[in-house]
Amino acid sequence: MSLLRRSLGLAAGAAAAVLALSGCVAGENAAAEPAGAEEAGASTSIALDWATYNPLSLIVKDQGWLEEEGYTVEWVQSLGSSKANEALRAGAVDFGSTAGSAALLARANGAPQQIVDVVAQPEWAALVVPADSDITSVADLKGKRIAAALGTDPYFFLVQALEQNGLSVDDVTIENLIHADGAAALQSGSVDAWSGLDPIMASTEAAGATLVYRDLELNSYSVLNATEEIIENNPEAVQAVVDAYERAREWALANPAETARILADAAVIDLAVAQKVIDEREGLDVDPVPGAALEKVLAPIGAIQVSLGDVASQSALDEALATLFAPQFAEKAAG
């Protein structure tokens, strides 16, 4: 257990971890600066992540709405919640896509970031086994090797699934692998199971893997975080990004086929798999304002984080929950 805790601590704090960077999306040809930016002295350059587990980020990037508003955007790919948190902590991005559970973990461990928008309530995590596996239940995982990205929603999904079935992390061996590497380990047979994340999970399922355990209530929301620095010093940019996200939500709900195409292209997966994710699992039609519904899901996950030693104390967790949300931007966008 001490090794697991040390691994999670390293994952949460490794600001220099490798990030997959895409090129800058230039805003040089924008006709004008965003309204109010010049008067407020706010920067029109922002660093924004995109992630295949966050379709709204893909739409905002694909449509170029922020660039049209006069922003110069550096687009940075996040390969998982833990990587997004590392980028936020290091100042590599101003906005990062994570699960609610990962955002809470980062905040409870001192990361100066807050949730500014609820992206979705997806069923994006489940326990996955190979097609020929004799594992048919969570109980069968005892003594097995399971791939999971520490500090992410699939990891906390795994912890909760084990506890609900009379097991704990001490009863299994957890291999700390980012989502794509976890899927590869499952396919190669180097692990017995994988706590997976869509859309990669849906691709492995299409290739014959089995979702051996599912529970929507063990998935925390998909959220967009912003650094406290940009919230305090450039609220106009935060509002512009949240406005773009809410525009993307409306666009996605009205254009599910095109949304699936954008996801398929970004994730390099079959269009049918992307459509399955969008139609059946993504859960984009939710209230974007971070508040009571999200807190209700996060509170029990936070208790697990404390019990595992990932958060120092219940008081630290309570303080994080009390300060995690910056709802004013989503409230304005929704209004």
Tab-separated table of C-alpha atoms in Angstrom:
chain	number	residue	atom	x	y	z
A	1	MET	CA	0.000	0.000	0.000
A	2	SER	CA	2.891	2.394	0.760
A	3	LEU	CA	4.224	1.852	-2.759
A	4	LEU	CA	0.805	2.646	-4.221
A	5	ARG	CA	0.591	5.851	-2.208
A	6	ARG	CA	4.071	6.919	-3.239
A	7	SER	CA	3.174	6.253	-6.870
A	8	LEU	CA	0.052	8.367	-6.634
A	9	GLY	CA	1.968	11.168	-4.968
A	10	LEU	CA	4.491	11.148	-7.757
A	11	ALA	CA	1.756	11.089	-10.381
A	12	ALA	CA	0.000	14.063	-8.807
A	13	GLY	CA	3.115	16.160	-8.400
A	14	ALA	CA	5.282	15.360	-11.412
A	15	ALA	CA	5.027	18.682	-13.164
A	16	ALA	CA	7.708	17.760	-15.639
A	17	ALA	CA	5.951	14.622	-16.887
A	18	VAL	CA	5.808	14.145	-20.618
A	19	LEU	CA	2.808	15.806	-22.298
A	20	ALA	CA	1.668	15.145	-25.835
A	21	LEU	CA	1.686	18.558	-27.444
A	22	SER	CA	-0.096	19.565	-30.557
A	23	GLY	CA	0.847	22.628	-32.529
A	24	CYS	CA	-0.427	26.078	-31.715
A	25	VAL	CA	-3.672	27.025	-33.355
A	26	ALA	CA	-2.782	30.467	-34.595
A	27	GLY	CA	-4.946	33.447	-33.867
A	28	GLU	CA	-2.752	35.872	-35.778
A	29	ASN	CA	-5.426	36.603	-38.363
A	30	ALA	CA	-8.122	37.498	-35.845
A	31	ALA	CA	-9.766	40.786	-36.670
A	32	ALA	CA	-10.053	42.154	-33.165
A	33	GLU	CA	-9.163	41.488	-29.563
A	34	PRO	CA	-11.838	40.000	-27.305
A	35	ALA	CA	-14.253	42.567	-25.933
A	36	GLY	CA	-12.912	44.161	-22.781
A	37	ALA	CA	-9.459	42.634	-23.051
A	38	GLU	CA	-7.637	45.863	-23.913
A	39	GLU	CA	-9.384	47.873	-21.224
A	40	ALA	CA	-8.691	45.265	-18.562
A	41	GLY	CA	-5.123	44.654	-19.681
A	42	ALA	CA	-5.929	40.970	-19.973
A	43	SER	CA	-3.915	38.658	-22.178
A	44	THR	CA	-5.503	37.260	-25.326
A	45	SER	CA	-3.121	34.290	-25.336
A	46	ILE	CA	-4.373	31.198	-23.536
A	47	ALA	CA	-3.266	27.589	-23.215
A	48	LEU	CA	-6.165	25.174	-23.443
A	49	ASP	CA	-6.093	21.397	-23.385
A	50	TRP	CA	-7.948	18.992	-25.613
A	51	ALA	CA	-8.670	15.390	-24.777
A	52	THR	CA	-10.414	12.529	-26.505
A	53	TYR	CA	-12.318	11.879	-23.271
A	54	ASN	CA	-13.718	15.429	-23.516
A	55	PRO	CA	-15.617	15.776	-26.822
A	56	LEU	CA	-16.558	19.401	-26.110
A	57	SER	CA	-12.865	20.311	-26.127
A	58	LEU	CA	-12.552	18.683	-29.554
A	59	ILE	CA	-15.475	20.694	-30.908
A	60	VAL	CA	-14.146	24.006	-29.576
A	61	LYS	CA	-10.773	23.211	-31.140
A	62	ASP	CA	-12.265	22.020	-34.431
A	63	GLN	CA	-14.626	24.975	-34.868
A	64	GLY	CA	-12.071	27.653	-33.976
A	65	TRP	CA	-14.535	29.782	-32.042
A	66	LEU	CA	-11.986	31.152	-29.577
A	67	GLU	CA	-9.651	32.129	-32.388
A	68	GLU	CA	-12.556	33.888	-34.100
A	69	GLU	CA	-13.027	35.888	-30.903
A	70	GLY	CA	-9.427	37.117	-31.130
A	71	TYR	CA	-7.696	34.649	-28.811
A	72	THR	CA	-4.397	33.038	-29.652
A	73	VAL	CA	-4.758	29.487	-28.377
A	74	GLU	CA	-2.014	27.017	-27.594
A	75	TRP	CA	-3.706	23.639	-27.769
A	76	VAL	CA	-2.154	20.927	-25.575
A	77	GLN	CA	-3.323	17.322	-25.562
A	78	SER	CA	-4.099	15.724	-22.206
A	79	LEU	CA	-3.726	11.939	-22.089
A	80	GLY	CA	-5.664	11.567	-18.828
A	81	SER	CA	-6.839	13.453	-15.770
A	82	SER	CA	-3.539	13.044	-13.972
A	83	LYS	CA	-1.669	14.489	-16.960
A	84	ALA	CA	-4.092	17.412	-17.164
A	85	ASN	CA	-3.566	18.095	-13.463
A	86	GLU	CA	0.202	18.008	-13.942
A	87	ALA	CA	-0.067	20.506	-16.785
A	88	LEU	CA	-2.285	22.808	-14.712
A	89	ARG	CA	0.075	22.664	-11.746
A	90	ALA	CA	3.112	23.324	-13.956
A	91	GLY	CA	1.444	26.253	-15.714
A	92	ALA	CA	1.617	24.467	-19.071
A	93	VAL	CA	-2.125	25.063	-19.544
A	94	ASP	CA	-4.644	27.530	-18.184
A	95	PHE	CA	-7.540	25.094	-18.645
A	96	GLY	CA	-7.469	21.329	-18.144
A	97	SER	CA	-9.941	18.474	-18.663
A	98	THR	CA	-10.302	16.028	-15.779
A	99	ALA	CA	-12.746	13.837	-13.961
A	100	GLY	CA	-14.326	15.456	-10.929
A	101	SER	CA	-12.536	12.971	-8.680
A	102	ALA	CA	-9.145	13.971	-10.070
A	103	ALA	CA	-9.952	17.658	-9.707
A	104	LEU	CA	-10.841	17.097	-6.058
A	105	LEU	CA	-7.645	15.128	-5.436
A	106	ALA	CA	-5.522	17.877	-6.951
A	107	ARG	CA	-7.283	20.618	-4.979
A	108	ALA	CA	-7.005	18.678	-1.725
A	109	ASN	CA	-3.270	18.377	-2.300
A	110	GLY	CA	-2.816	22.110	-2.773
A	111	ALA	CA	-3.215	22.593	-6.516
A	112	PRO	CA	-4.417	26.163	-7.254
A	113	GLN	CA	-7.196	25.221	-9.678
A	114	GLN	CA	-10.994	25.244	-9.681
A	115	ILE	CA	-13.790	23.664	-11.690
A	116	VAL	CA	-15.396	26.252	-13.971
A	117	ASP	CA	-17.666	24.033	-16.069
A	118	VAL	CA	-19.301	20.614	-15.873
A	119	VAL	CA	-18.681	18.984	-19.234
A	120	ALA	CA	-20.713	15.773	-18.947
A	121	GLN	CA	-21.906	12.960	-16.741
A	122	PRO	CA	-20.443	10.082	-18.728
A	123	GLU	CA	-20.312	6.385	-18.113
A	124	TRP	CA	-16.738	6.449	-19.291
A	125	ALA	CA	-15.085	4.008	-16.872
A	126	ALA	CA	-15.595	0.279	-16.396
A	127	LEU	CA	-13.552	-2.825	-15.634
A	128	VAL	CA	-12.363	-4.538	-18.793
A	129	VAL	CA	-11.033	-8.063	-19.354
A	130	PRO	CA	-9.765	-9.807	-22.508
A	131	ALA	CA	-12.143	-11.802	-24.670
A	132	ASP	CA	-10.781	-15.155	-23.483
A	133	SER	CA	-10.639	-14.253	-19.772
A	134	ASP	CA	-12.143	-16.493	-17.105
A	135	ILE	CA	-12.810	-13.390	-14.959
A	136	THR	CA	-16.574	-12.866	-14.803
A	137	SER	CA	-16.982	-10.768	-11.660
A	138	VAL	CA	-15.136	-8.322	-9.429
A	139	ALA	CA	-14.579	-11.117	-6.914
A	140	ASP	CA	-12.509	-12.953	-9.544
A	141	LEU	CA	-10.006	-10.066	-9.547
A	142	LYS	CA	-8.478	-11.115	-6.225
A	143	GLY	CA	-4.760	-11.680	-6.723
A	144	LYS	CA	-4.856	-10.321	-10.287
A	145	ARG	CA	-2.865	-7.597	-12.012
A	146	ILE	CA	-5.000	-4.606	-13.020
A	147	ALA	CA	-3.926	-1.623	-15.095
A	148	ALA	CA	-5.225	1.771	-13.963
A	149	ALA	CA	-4.031	5.356	-14.215
A	150	LEU	CA	-3.604	6.523	-10.638
A	151	GLY	CA	-5.434	9.701	-9.718
A	152	THR	CA	-8.023	9.324	-12.497
A	153	ASP	CA	-11.692	8.357	-12.543
A	154	PRO	CA	-11.011	4.767	-13.692
A	155	TYR	CA	-8.677	4.345	-10.715
A	156	PHE	CA	-11.298	5.533	-8.239
A	157	PHE	CA	-13.899	3.467	-10.087
A	158	LEU	CA	-11.697	0.424	-9.466
A	159	VAL	CA	-11.223	1.232	-5.781
A	160	GLN	CA	-14.971	1.633	-5.246
A	161	ALA	CA	-15.809	-1.499	-7.248
A	162	LEU	CA	-13.381	-3.546	-5.151
A	163	GLU	CA	-14.764	-2.195	-1.880
A	164	GLN	CA	-18.367	-2.844	-2.917
A	165	ASN	CA	-17.439	-6.461	-3.563
A	166	GLY	CA	-15.530	-7.144	-0.362
A	167	LEU	CA	-12.031	-6.503	-1.693
A	168	SER	CA	-9.490	-3.701	-1.435
A	169	VAL	CA	-6.465	-2.460	-3.348
A	170	ASP	CA	-4.375	-4.698	-1.112
A	171	ASP	CA	-6.026	-7.741	-2.707
A	172	VAL	CA	-4.805	-6.879	-6.219
A	173	THR	CA	-1.701	-5.547	-7.932
A	174	ILE	CA	-2.302	-2.198	-9.597
A	175	GLU	CA	-0.111	-1.281	-12.550
A	176	ASN	CA	0.009	2.513	-12.890
A	177	LEU	CA	-0.405	3.041	-16.640
A	178	ILE	CA	-1.952	5.901	-18.581
A	179	HIS	CA	-5.136	4.884	-20.348
A	180	ALA	CA	-3.696	3.993	-23.756
A	181	ASP	CA	-0.871	2.001	-22.176
A	182	GLY	CA	-3.367	0.200	-19.936
A	183	ALA	CA	-5.357	-0.869	-22.976
A	184	ALA	CA	-2.178	-2.060	-24.668
A	185	ALA	CA	-1.186	-4.032	-21.571
A	186	LEU	CA	-4.592	-5.703	-21.550
A	187	GLN	CA	-4.300	-6.647	-25.200
A	188	SER	CA	-0.769	-8.001	-24.761
A	189	GLY	CA	-1.754	-10.090	-21.754
A	190	SER	CA	0.641	-8.399	-19.327
A	191	VAL	CA	-2.297	-7.542	-17.049
A	192	ASP	CA	-5.438	-9.508	-16.262
A	193	ALA	CA	-7.799	-6.542	-16.308
A	194	TRP	CA	-7.882	-2.835	-17.027
A	195	SER	CA	-9.903	-0.077	-15.452
A	196	GLY	CA	-10.600	1.614	-18.743
A	197	LEU	CA	-11.701	4.953	-20.122
A	198	ASP	CA	-13.657	5.806	-23.262
A	199	PRO	CA	-13.175	6.164	-26.126
A	200	ILE	CA	-10.210	3.768	-25.851
A	201	MET	CA	-12.347	1.392	-23.800
A	202	ALA	CA	-15.031	1.259	-26.492
A	203	SER	CA	-12.360	0.412	-29.063
A	204	THR	CA	-11.092	-2.523	-26.999
A	205	GLU	CA	-14.679	-3.687	-26.555
A	206	ALA	CA	-15.197	-3.581	-30.325
A	207	ALA	CA	-12.044	-5.693	-30.669
A	208	GLY	CA	-13.497	-8.384	-28.391
A	209	ALA	CA	-12.746	-7.269	-24.825
A	210	THR	CA	-15.530	-7.551	-22.230
A	211	LEU	CA	-16.782	-4.956	-19.770
A	212	VAL	CA	-16.960	-7.180	-16.723
A	213	TYR	CA	-18.241	-4.515	-14.316
A	214	ARG	CA	-20.166	-1.312	-14.967
A	215	ASP	CA	-21.802	1.209	-12.623
A	216	LEU	CA	-22.682	4.731	-13.743
A	217	GLU	CA	-22.866	5.951	-10.141
A	218	LEU	CA	-19.177	5.155	-9.624
A	219	ASN	CA	-18.214	7.513	-12.452
A	220	SER	CA	-17.641	11.113	-11.425
A	221	TYR	CA	-18.456	13.941	-13.783
A	222	SER	CA	-16.245	15.207	-16.590
A	223	VAL	CA	-15.183	18.759	-15.731
A	224	LEU	CA	-13.142	21.680	-17.009
A	225	ASN	CA	-10.655	23.225	-14.580
A	226	ALA	CA	-8.961	26.615	-14.700
A	227	THR	CA	-5.970	27.843	-12.763
A	228	GLU	CA	-6.671	30.329	-9.999
A	229	GLU	CA	-4.233	32.674	-11.709
A	230	ILE	CA	-6.319	33.023	-14.854
A	231	ILE	CA	-9.565	33.140	-12.860
A	232	GLU	CA	-8.229	36.046	-10.834
A	233	ASN	CA	-6.250	37.898	-13.499
A	234	ASN	CA	-8.167	37.206	-16.704
A	235	PRO	CA	-11.809	36.373	-15.956
A	236	GLU	CA	-12.755	37.589	-19.447
A	237	ALA	CA	-10.791	34.713	-20.966
A	238	VAL	CA	-12.342	32.218	-18.550
A	239	GLN	CA	-15.795	33.423	-19.525
A	240	ALA	CA	-14.921	33.178	-23.212
A	241	VAL	CA	-13.772	29.571	-22.805
A	242	VAL	CA	-16.827	28.539	-20.785
A	243	ASP	CA	-19.078	30.296	-23.299
A	244	ALA	CA	-17.369	28.334	-26.077
A	245	TYR	CA	-17.890	25.102	-24.150
A	246	GLU	CA	-21.589	25.798	-23.764
A	247	ARG	CA	-21.823	26.645	-27.450
A	248	ALA	CA	-20.091	23.316	-28.129
A	249	ARG	CA	-22.595	21.476	-25.918
A	250	GLU	CA	-25.541	22.859	-27.881
A	251	TRP	CA	-23.744	22.067	-31.136
A	252	ALA	CA	-22.951	18.479	-30.050
A	253	LEU	CA	-26.512	17.753	-28.964
A	254	ALA	CA	-27.796	19.090	-32.280
A	255	ASN	CA	-25.107	17.336	-34.369
A	256	PRO	CA	-24.342	13.906	-32.823
A	257	ALA	CA	-23.107	12.389	-36.085
A	258	GLU	CA	-20.653	15.209	-36.735
A	259	THR	CA	-19.561	15.106	-33.091
A	260	ALA	CA	-18.803	11.412	-33.486
A	261	ARG	CA	-16.779	12.135	-36.623
A	262	ILE	CA	-14.699	14.745	-34.802
A	263	LEU	CA	-14.106	12.269	-31.957
A	264	ALA	CA	-13.206	9.460	-34.351
A	265	ASP	CA	-10.666	11.642	-36.143
A	266	ALA	CA	-9.077	12.931	-32.932
A	267	ALA	CA	-8.935	9.537	-31.221
A	268	VAL	CA	-8.083	7.612	-34.416
A	269	ILE	CA	-10.893	5.136	-33.831
A	270	ASP	CA	-13.645	3.693	-35.993
A	271	LEU	CA	-16.575	6.004	-36.557
A	272	ALA	CA	-18.997	3.353	-35.262
A	273	VAL	CA	-17.093	3.201	-31.978
A	274	ALA	CA	-17.118	6.980	-31.643
A	275	GLN	CA	-20.845	7.058	-32.371
A	276	LYS	CA	-21.437	4.478	-29.640
A	277	VAL	CA	-19.558	6.659	-27.155
A	278	ILE	CA	-21.489	9.792	-28.099
A	279	ASP	CA	-24.913	8.125	-28.266
A	280	GLU	CA	-24.714	5.778	-25.282
A	281	ARG	CA	-22.064	6.883	-22.798
A	282	GLU	CA	-21.084	10.518	-22.997
A	283	GLY	CA	-23.947	12.188	-21.075
A	284	LEU	CA	-23.484	15.714	-22.424
A	285	ASP	CA	-27.014	16.902	-21.576
A	286	VAL	CA	-26.284	18.062	-18.022
A	287	ASP	CA	-26.336	21.254	-15.982
A	288	PRO	CA	-22.953	22.922	-16.643
A	289	VAL	CA	-22.862	24.737	-13.302
A	290	PRO	CA	-20.648	22.976	-10.719
A	291	GLY	CA	-22.689	22.611	-7.551
A	292	ALA	CA	-24.646	20.266	-5.319
A	293	ALA	CA	-25.032	17.378	-7.781
A	294	LEU	CA	-21.284	17.204	-8.401
A	295	GLU	CA	-20.473	17.603	-4.707
A	296	LYS	CA	-22.773	14.678	-3.871
A	297	VAL	CA	-20.776	12.419	-6.187
A	298	LEU	CA	-17.390	13.690	-5.018
A	299	ALA	CA	-17.904	13.481	-1.241
A	300	PRO	CA	-17.740	9.648	-0.994
A	301	ILE	CA	-14.828	9.535	-3.444
A	302	GLY	CA	-13.045	12.081	-1.264
A	303	ALA	CA	-13.547	9.839	1.762
A	304	ILE	CA	-11.799	7.056	-0.172
A	305	GLN	CA	-8.945	9.395	-1.028
A	306	VAL	CA	-8.507	10.160	2.679
A	307	SER	CA	-8.704	6.491	3.685
A	308	LEU	CA	-6.015	5.562	1.146
A	309	GLY	CA	-3.740	8.337	2.361
A	310	ASP	CA	-3.938	10.158	-0.973
A	311	VAL	CA	-5.299	13.185	0.916
A	312	ALA	CA	-3.693	14.056	4.236
A	313	SER	CA	-6.836	14.526	6.314
A	314	GLN	CA	-10.595	14.853	6.242
A	315	SER	CA	-10.232	18.541	7.028
A	316	ALA	CA	-8.062	18.997	3.929
A	317	LEU	CA	-10.715	17.189	1.910
A	318	ASP	CA	-13.508	19.317	3.363
A	319	GLU	CA	-11.600	22.506	2.576
A	320	ALA	CA	-11.028	21.316	-0.987
A	321	LEU	CA	-14.713	20.567	-1.497
A	322	ALA	CA	-15.640	23.968	-0.093
A	323	THR	CA	-13.341	25.825	-2.509
A	324	LEU	CA	-13.306	23.572	-5.577
A	325	PHE	CA	-16.053	25.238	-7.589
A	326	ALA	CA	-16.033	28.563	-9.446
A	327	PRO	CA	-19.630	28.442	-10.733
A	328	GLN	CA	-20.018	32.062	-11.817
A	329	PHE	CA	-18.788	31.497	-15.366
A	330	ALA	CA	-21.096	28.575	-16.141
A	331	GLU	CA	-23.974	30.408	-14.468
A	332	LYS	CA	-23.467	33.348	-16.814
A	333	ALA	CA	-23.039	31.110	-19.856
A	334	ALA	CA	-26.133	29.079	-19.046
A	335	GLY	CA	-28.118	32.232	-18.324
